[in-house]
Short mmCIF file of C-alpha atoms and ligand atoms in Angstrom, two decimals:
data_model
loop_
_atom_site.label_atom_id
_atom_site.label_comp_id
_atom_site.label_asym_id
_atom_site.label_seq_id
_atom_site.Cartn_x
_atom_site.Cartn_y
_atom_site.Cartn_z
CA MET A 1 18.99 33.73 38.76
CA LEU A 2 21.06 35.15 35.90
CA GLY A 3 20.41 37.24 32.77
CA ASN A 4 19.57 34.12 30.78
CA THR A 5 17.11 32.65 33.26
CA LYS A 6 13.96 31.46 31.47
CA ILE A 7 10.60 32.29 32.99
CA LEU A 8 7.68 29.87 33.35
CA GLY A 9 4.48 30.43 35.28
CA VAL A 10 0.80 29.81 35.86
CA PHE A 11 -2.14 32.05 34.94
CA GLY A 12 -5.09 31.77 37.30
CA HIS A 13 -7.76 33.67 39.22
CA PRO A 14 -7.32 33.08 42.08
CA VAL A 15 -3.78 31.75 41.89
CA SER A 16 -2.44 32.02 45.43
CA HIS A 17 -3.65 28.48 46.25
CA SER A 18 -1.80 26.98 43.26
CA LEU A 19 0.70 24.23 44.11
CA SER A 20 2.33 24.42 40.67
CA PRO A 21 5.11 26.88 41.64
CA LEU A 22 6.10 24.62 44.54
CA MET A 23 6.32 21.38 42.57
CA GLN A 24 7.69 22.90 39.34
CA ASN A 25 10.48 24.77 41.13
CA ALA A 26 11.37 21.58 43.04
CA ALA A 27 11.81 19.77 39.69
CA ILE A 28 13.71 22.74 38.17
CA GLU A 29 16.11 22.70 41.12
CA ALA A 30 16.61 18.93 40.91
CA LEU A 31 17.32 19.19 37.16
CA ASN A 32 19.71 22.11 37.78
CA ILE A 33 18.33 24.05 34.81
CA ASP A 34 18.15 27.83 34.48
CA TYR A 35 14.40 28.34 34.82
CA ILE A 36 12.08 29.88 37.38
CA TYR A 37 8.32 29.26 37.72
CA VAL A 38 6.10 32.01 39.13
CA PRO A 39 2.37 32.53 39.82
CA PHE A 40 0.57 35.22 37.76
CA HIS A 41 -2.76 36.47 39.09
CA VAL A 42 -4.65 37.19 35.86
CA LEU A 43 -8.15 38.66 36.04
CA PRO A 44 -10.51 37.44 33.27
CA GLU A 45 -10.70 40.93 31.76
CA ASN A 46 -6.89 41.04 31.49
CA LEU A 47 -6.37 37.62 29.91
CA GLU A 48 -5.74 38.88 26.37
CA GLN A 49 -3.14 41.39 27.60
CA ALA A 50 -1.54 38.71 29.76
CA VAL A 51 -1.15 36.47 26.69
CA GLN A 52 0.41 39.38 24.80
CA GLY A 53 2.72 39.73 27.79
CA VAL A 54 3.99 36.17 27.26
CA ARG A 55 5.15 37.24 23.81
CA ALA A 56 6.41 40.69 24.87
CA LEU A 57 8.36 39.40 27.87
CA ASN A 58 9.55 36.24 26.12
CA ILE A 59 8.11 34.02 28.83
CA ALA A 60 9.01 30.42 27.87
CA GLY A 61 5.65 28.93 28.78
CA VAL A 62 2.72 29.05 31.17
CA ASN A 63 0.23 26.71 32.75
CA VAL A 64 -3.36 27.86 32.67
CA THR A 65 -5.84 27.17 35.42
CA ILE A 66 -9.37 28.14 36.44
CA PRO A 67 -11.10 30.18 35.01
CA HIS A 68 -8.97 30.67 31.87
CA LYS A 69 -8.62 27.18 30.36
CA GLU A 70 -11.24 27.70 27.64
CA GLN A 71 -11.09 31.47 27.16
CA ILE A 72 -7.36 31.50 26.43
CA ILE A 73 -7.81 29.44 23.24
CA GLN A 74 -8.95 32.47 21.20
CA TYR A 75 -5.70 34.35 21.95
CA LEU A 76 -3.26 31.59 20.95
CA ASP A 77 -1.69 30.96 17.54
CA GLU A 78 -2.51 27.26 17.49
CA VAL A 79 -3.89 24.55 19.76
CA SER A 80 -3.52 20.77 19.74
CA GLU A 81 -6.26 18.49 18.39
CA TYR A 82 -6.91 17.23 21.92
CA SER A 83 -7.32 20.79 23.26
CA LYS A 84 -9.74 21.54 20.42
CA GLN A 85 -11.70 18.41 21.28
CA ILE A 86 -12.18 19.30 24.95
CA ARG A 87 -12.03 23.10 24.53
CA SER A 88 -9.37 23.39 27.20
CA VAL A 89 -5.74 24.46 27.38
CA ASN A 90 -3.59 24.02 30.48
CA THR A 91 -0.17 24.49 28.88
CA VAL A 92 1.09 27.27 26.60
CA ILE A 93 4.43 26.85 24.83
CA ASN A 94 6.21 29.93 23.48
CA ASP A 95 7.91 28.79 20.30
CA ASN A 96 9.84 31.92 19.22
CA GLY A 97 6.81 34.15 19.73
CA ARG A 98 4.32 31.64 18.35
CA LEU A 99 2.06 30.50 21.19
CA LYS A 100 0.90 26.88 21.11
CA GLY A 101 -1.77 25.55 23.45
CA ASP A 102 -2.08 21.98 24.67
CA THR A 103 -3.54 20.12 27.62
CA THR A 104 -1.80 17.62 29.86
CA ASP A 105 -4.76 16.96 32.20
CA GLY A 106 -6.03 13.82 30.45
CA LEU A 107 -2.60 12.32 29.75
CA GLY A 108 -1.52 13.20 33.29
CA PHE A 109 -4.48 11.20 34.56
CA LEU A 110 -3.69 8.22 32.32
CA LYS A 111 0.02 8.18 33.16
CA SER A 112 -0.64 8.44 36.88
CA ALA A 113 -3.16 5.58 36.74
CA GLU A 114 -0.77 3.44 34.69
CA ALA A 115 2.15 4.20 37.04
CA GLN A 116 0.03 2.76 39.84
CA TRP A 117 -1.98 0.03 38.16
CA GLY A 118 -0.40 -0.77 34.78
CA LYS A 119 -2.28 -0.45 31.48
CA ILE A 120 -5.95 0.44 31.81
CA ASP A 121 -6.74 0.27 28.06
CA GLY A 122 -10.17 -1.16 27.35
CA SER A 123 -11.40 -0.93 30.96
CA ARG A 124 -15.03 -0.28 31.81
CA VAL A 125 -15.12 2.95 33.80
CA LEU A 126 -17.77 4.75 35.85
CA VAL A 127 -16.98 8.48 35.97
CA LEU A 128 -18.74 10.44 38.71
CA GLY A 129 -19.16 14.09 37.66
CA ALA A 130 -19.30 15.87 34.32
CA GLY A 131 -17.33 19.10 34.87
CA GLY A 132 -14.04 20.28 33.39
CA ALA A 133 -11.90 17.53 34.91
CA ALA A 134 -14.40 14.83 33.87
CA LYS A 135 -14.25 16.06 30.29
CA ALA A 136 -10.45 15.82 30.09
CA ILE A 137 -10.49 12.38 31.69
CA CYS A 138 -13.34 10.94 29.62
CA PHE A 139 -11.65 11.93 26.35
CA ALA A 140 -8.35 10.46 27.58
CA LEU A 141 -10.10 7.22 28.58
CA ALA A 142 -11.88 7.07 25.23
CA ARG A 143 -8.56 7.39 23.41
CA VAL A 144 -7.34 4.18 25.06
CA GLY A 145 -10.53 2.32 24.22
CA CYS A 146 -12.28 2.45 27.60
CA ASN A 147 -16.03 2.14 27.82
CA ILE A 148 -17.44 4.99 29.90
CA VAL A 149 -20.56 5.59 31.99
CA ILE A 150 -20.89 9.18 33.19
CA ALA A 151 -23.02 9.73 36.32
CA ASN A 152 -23.72 13.31 37.24
CA ARG A 153 -26.03 15.20 39.60
CA THR A 154 -27.11 17.38 36.67
CA LEU A 155 -28.04 14.76 34.08
CA LYS A 156 -27.99 17.22 31.19
CA ARG A 157 -24.29 17.93 31.70
CA ALA A 158 -23.53 14.19 31.63
CA GLU A 159 -25.58 13.81 28.45
CA GLU A 160 -23.73 16.66 26.74
CA LEU A 161 -20.36 15.14 27.64
CA SER A 162 -21.47 11.70 26.48
CA GLU A 163 -22.75 13.12 23.19
CA GLY A 164 -19.37 14.79 22.58
CA LEU A 165 -17.60 11.49 23.20
CA GLN A 166 -19.96 9.64 20.89
CA VAL A 167 -19.42 12.12 18.07
CA ALA A 168 -15.66 11.62 18.39
CA TYR A 169 -15.49 7.90 19.18
CA GLY A 170 -18.79 6.27 18.16
CA SER A 171 -22.10 5.68 19.87
CA SER A 172 -21.00 2.68 21.96
CA ILE A 173 -18.20 4.55 23.76
CA SER A 174 -20.31 6.12 26.54
CA ARG A 175 -23.63 6.52 28.33
CA ALA A 176 -24.99 9.19 30.66
CA VAL A 177 -26.93 8.51 33.86
CA GLY A 178 -28.02 10.43 36.96
CA LEU A 179 -26.23 10.24 40.31
CA GLN A 180 -29.11 8.61 42.23
CA MET A 181 -27.85 5.80 44.45
CA GLU A 182 -29.99 3.06 42.90
CA VAL A 183 -28.66 3.99 39.44
CA VAL A 184 -25.05 4.08 40.59
CA GLU A 185 -25.50 0.78 42.45
CA GLU A 186 -26.56 -0.88 39.20
CA GLU A 187 -23.78 0.68 37.10
CA ILE A 188 -20.91 0.06 39.52
CA ARG A 189 -21.44 -3.71 39.36
CA GLN A 190 -20.48 -3.67 35.69
CA VAL A 191 -17.25 -1.66 35.77
CA ASP A 192 -13.56 -2.22 36.55
CA MET A 193 -12.85 1.31 37.68
CA VAL A 194 -14.57 4.30 39.33
CA VAL A 195 -13.21 7.82 38.95
CA ASN A 196 -14.55 10.53 41.23
CA THR A 197 -14.32 13.90 39.48
CA THR A 198 -16.87 15.61 41.72
CA SER A 199 -15.65 17.84 44.52
CA VAL A 200 -17.49 15.73 47.12
CA GLY A 201 -15.01 14.82 49.88
CA MET A 202 -12.65 17.75 49.22
CA TYR A 203 -11.40 19.90 52.12
CA PRO A 204 -13.20 21.21 54.16
CA GLY A 205 -15.97 18.64 53.45
CA VAL A 206 -13.66 15.72 54.28
CA SER A 207 -16.33 13.66 56.05
CA GLU A 208 -18.35 13.42 52.81
CA THR A 209 -18.11 10.75 50.13
CA PRO A 210 -19.70 10.46 46.68
CA LEU A 211 -20.20 6.67 47.10
CA PRO A 212 -21.43 4.75 50.14
CA SER A 213 -18.90 2.08 51.15
CA CYS A 214 -21.46 -0.71 50.63
CA LEU A 215 -21.06 -0.17 46.85
CA LEU A 216 -17.28 -0.72 46.95
CA ARG A 217 -15.63 -4.09 46.44
CA SER A 218 -12.13 -5.57 46.35
CA ASN A 219 -11.77 -6.02 42.57
CA LEU A 220 -12.43 -2.35 41.81
CA MET A 221 -9.90 0.35 40.94
CA VAL A 222 -10.91 3.62 42.59
CA TYR A 223 -9.37 6.93 41.53
CA ASP A 224 -10.44 10.01 43.46
CA LEU A 225 -9.21 13.16 41.72
CA ILE A 226 -9.23 15.11 44.97
CA TYR A 227 -5.75 15.65 46.47
CA ASN A 228 -6.72 17.67 49.53
CA PRO A 229 -6.94 15.70 51.78
CA LEU A 230 -4.22 13.32 50.59
CA LYS A 231 -6.49 10.43 51.60
CA THR A 232 -10.19 11.02 51.06
CA ARG A 233 -12.94 9.14 52.82
CA LEU A 234 -13.72 7.39 49.52
CA VAL A 235 -10.14 6.14 49.14
CA GLY A 236 -9.94 5.06 52.78
CA GLU A 237 -13.17 3.08 52.51
CA ALA A 238 -12.17 1.54 49.18
CA GLN A 239 -8.83 0.40 50.63
CA ALA A 240 -10.62 -1.03 53.66
CA LYS A 241 -12.60 -3.19 51.22
CA GLY A 242 -9.36 -4.39 49.64
CA ALA A 243 -9.73 -2.26 46.49
CA ARG A 244 -6.80 -0.57 44.76
CA ALA A 245 -7.41 3.13 45.34
CA MET A 246 -5.60 6.43 44.88
CA THR A 247 -6.19 10.15 45.30
CA GLY A 248 -5.36 12.92 42.81
CA LEU A 249 -1.87 13.90 43.93
CA LYS A 250 -0.21 11.80 41.23
CA MET A 251 -2.41 13.30 38.51
CA LEU A 252 -1.44 16.77 39.72
CA VAL A 253 2.22 15.77 39.54
CA TYR A 254 2.05 14.04 36.14
CA GLN A 255 0.11 16.82 34.39
CA GLY A 256 2.69 19.30 35.71
CA ALA A 257 5.62 17.07 34.74
CA LEU A 258 4.26 16.71 31.20
CA SER A 259 4.08 20.53 30.89
CA LEU A 260 7.65 20.93 32.15
CA GLU A 261 8.79 18.25 29.71
CA MET A 262 7.16 20.19 26.84
CA TRP A 263 8.95 23.40 27.84
CA THR A 264 12.40 21.97 28.58
CA GLY A 265 12.60 18.72 26.62
CA ARG A 266 13.97 17.06 29.77
CA LYS A 267 12.95 13.87 31.53
CA ILE A 268 11.17 15.12 34.65
CA PRO A 269 11.78 13.72 38.16
CA VAL A 270 8.15 13.09 39.14
CA ASP A 271 9.20 11.72 42.55
CA VAL A 272 10.81 15.04 43.46
CA MET A 273 7.60 16.90 42.56
CA GLU A 274 5.48 14.49 44.56
CA GLU A 275 7.76 14.67 47.59
CA ALA A 276 7.60 18.49 47.55
CA LEU A 277 3.79 18.32 47.66
CA ILE A 278 3.66 15.67 50.38
CA LYS A 279 6.07 17.75 52.49
CA HIS A 280 3.84 20.80 51.96
CA PHE A 281 0.70 18.93 53.07
CA GLY A 282 2.64 17.40 55.96
CA LYS A 283 3.16 20.90 57.31
CA GLY A 284 -0.61 21.05 57.81
CA SER A 285 -1.25 23.34 54.82
CA LYS A 286 -4.76 23.19 53.43
P1 NAP B 1 -16.28 21.54 37.97
O1 NAP B 1 -16.07 21.76 36.52
O2 NAP B 1 -16.84 22.63 38.80
O3 NAP B 1 -17.23 20.22 38.15
C1 NAP B 1 -17.64 19.82 39.43
C2 NAP B 1 -18.38 18.50 39.33
O4 NAP B 1 -18.73 18.08 40.66
C3 NAP B 1 -19.71 18.59 38.56
O5 NAP B 1 -19.96 17.38 37.90
C4 NAP B 1 -20.73 18.79 39.70
O6 NAP B 1 -22.02 18.34 39.38
C5 NAP B 1 -20.14 17.89 40.77
N1 NAP B 1 -20.56 18.25 42.11
C6 NAP B 1 -20.20 19.34 42.83
N2 NAP B 1 -20.78 19.31 44.04
C7 NAP B 1 -21.52 18.17 44.09
C8 NAP B 1 -22.37 17.57 45.08
N3 NAP B 1 -22.55 18.13 46.27
N4 NAP B 1 -22.96 16.39 44.78
C9 NAP B 1 -22.76 15.80 43.58
N5 NAP B 1 -22.01 16.31 42.61
C10 NAP B 1 -21.38 17.49 42.86
O7 NAP B 1 -14.89 21.15 38.69
P2 NAP B 1 -13.63 20.39 38.05
O8 NAP B 1 -12.65 21.39 37.58
O9 NAP B 1 -14.12 19.36 37.13
O10 NAP B 1 -12.97 19.71 39.36
C11 NAP B 1 -13.65 18.67 40.04
C12 NAP B 1 -12.74 18.04 41.11
O11 NAP B 1 -11.58 17.47 40.51
C13 NAP B 1 -12.24 19.01 42.17
O12 NAP B 1 -12.26 18.36 43.43
C14 NAP B 1 -10.80 19.28 41.76
O13 NAP B 1 -9.97 19.60 42.86
C15 NAP B 1 -10.41 17.94 41.18
N6 NAP B 1 -9.34 18.04 40.19
C16 NAP B 1 -8.16 17.41 40.45
C17 NAP B 1 -7.15 17.49 39.54
C18 NAP B 1 -5.84 16.78 39.83
O14 NAP B 1 -4.82 17.09 39.17
N7 NAP B 1 -5.81 15.85 40.74
C19 NAP B 1 -7.30 18.22 38.35
C20 NAP B 1 -8.53 18.85 38.10
C21 NAP B 1 -9.53 18.76 39.05
P3 NAP B 1 -23.11 19.33 38.65
O15 NAP B 1 -22.78 19.29 37.19
O16 NAP B 1 -24.41 18.69 38.98
O17 NAP B 1 -22.92 20.68 39.27
#
């Protein structure tokens, strides 16, 4: 590190579990650029001061994670149209003291899916869950003309998300349903892809699955956003049925790579980031 080293980081609470420093520093090292990426534990009551700190300390950019993604918007100088739409920022760019907010979650999802499966434009998609991740993904899917059914345990949340999509993209873009098995059974028959955005199946609940295997079939694409474990029960059962299935590690990598690209203007070695994470999980880290 020298006097000119540029600082990047992540704001979160908690932040000690964040894998961003690991994968971002792996990419920074591979690119041989003079940056360092550090975790910042920011309590909600200190968020405004922390944003001022980005300006005062000339920090080049930060990622933003739970619980700050929505609250940070009010402290920034501008935010992208997409961030306005989903009320979420995961990337802040310091442009000579002017702080710009954007989100790479949705595009990270799309790019990771396309890297694996090719173009998914116009697909019919069943999204399980209606939380923060579901919102980013549904708006990204809508932008590429997908037709979306949102199934959530709390129906009201699914309805609110669907209404937001319909306001932005028209009334035929989405529908909301409950997560009861008979409902999901009916819906899954009519889609090309299922995306699990619920936390069902995440460590330590690795024996759980949001979908019984009898509902899976070979001509389905299955994307489970969970990346811990690297292979969820859902993905294992989908693959056993001959389906194309993936967990969320690639989305984690692509959303991070897109942030690093915004800060540095460089083409990011996504493989290096992914390898760093796989090595980390291989050590038995949870
Ligand atoms: P969130 O806002 O808290 O939403 C959680 C969602 O899961 C809600 O729809 C919730 O339903 C549902 N849910 C939770 N427990 C459930 C259960 N027992 N049965 C049925 N539904 C249940 O969380 P989030 O930020 O969207 O994150 C969701 C998941 O995505 C997490 O596993 C997270 O690790 C993963 N994720 C991955 C990436 C990546 O880069 N790969 C990025 C973001 C998130 P209710 O509305 O009924 O509570």
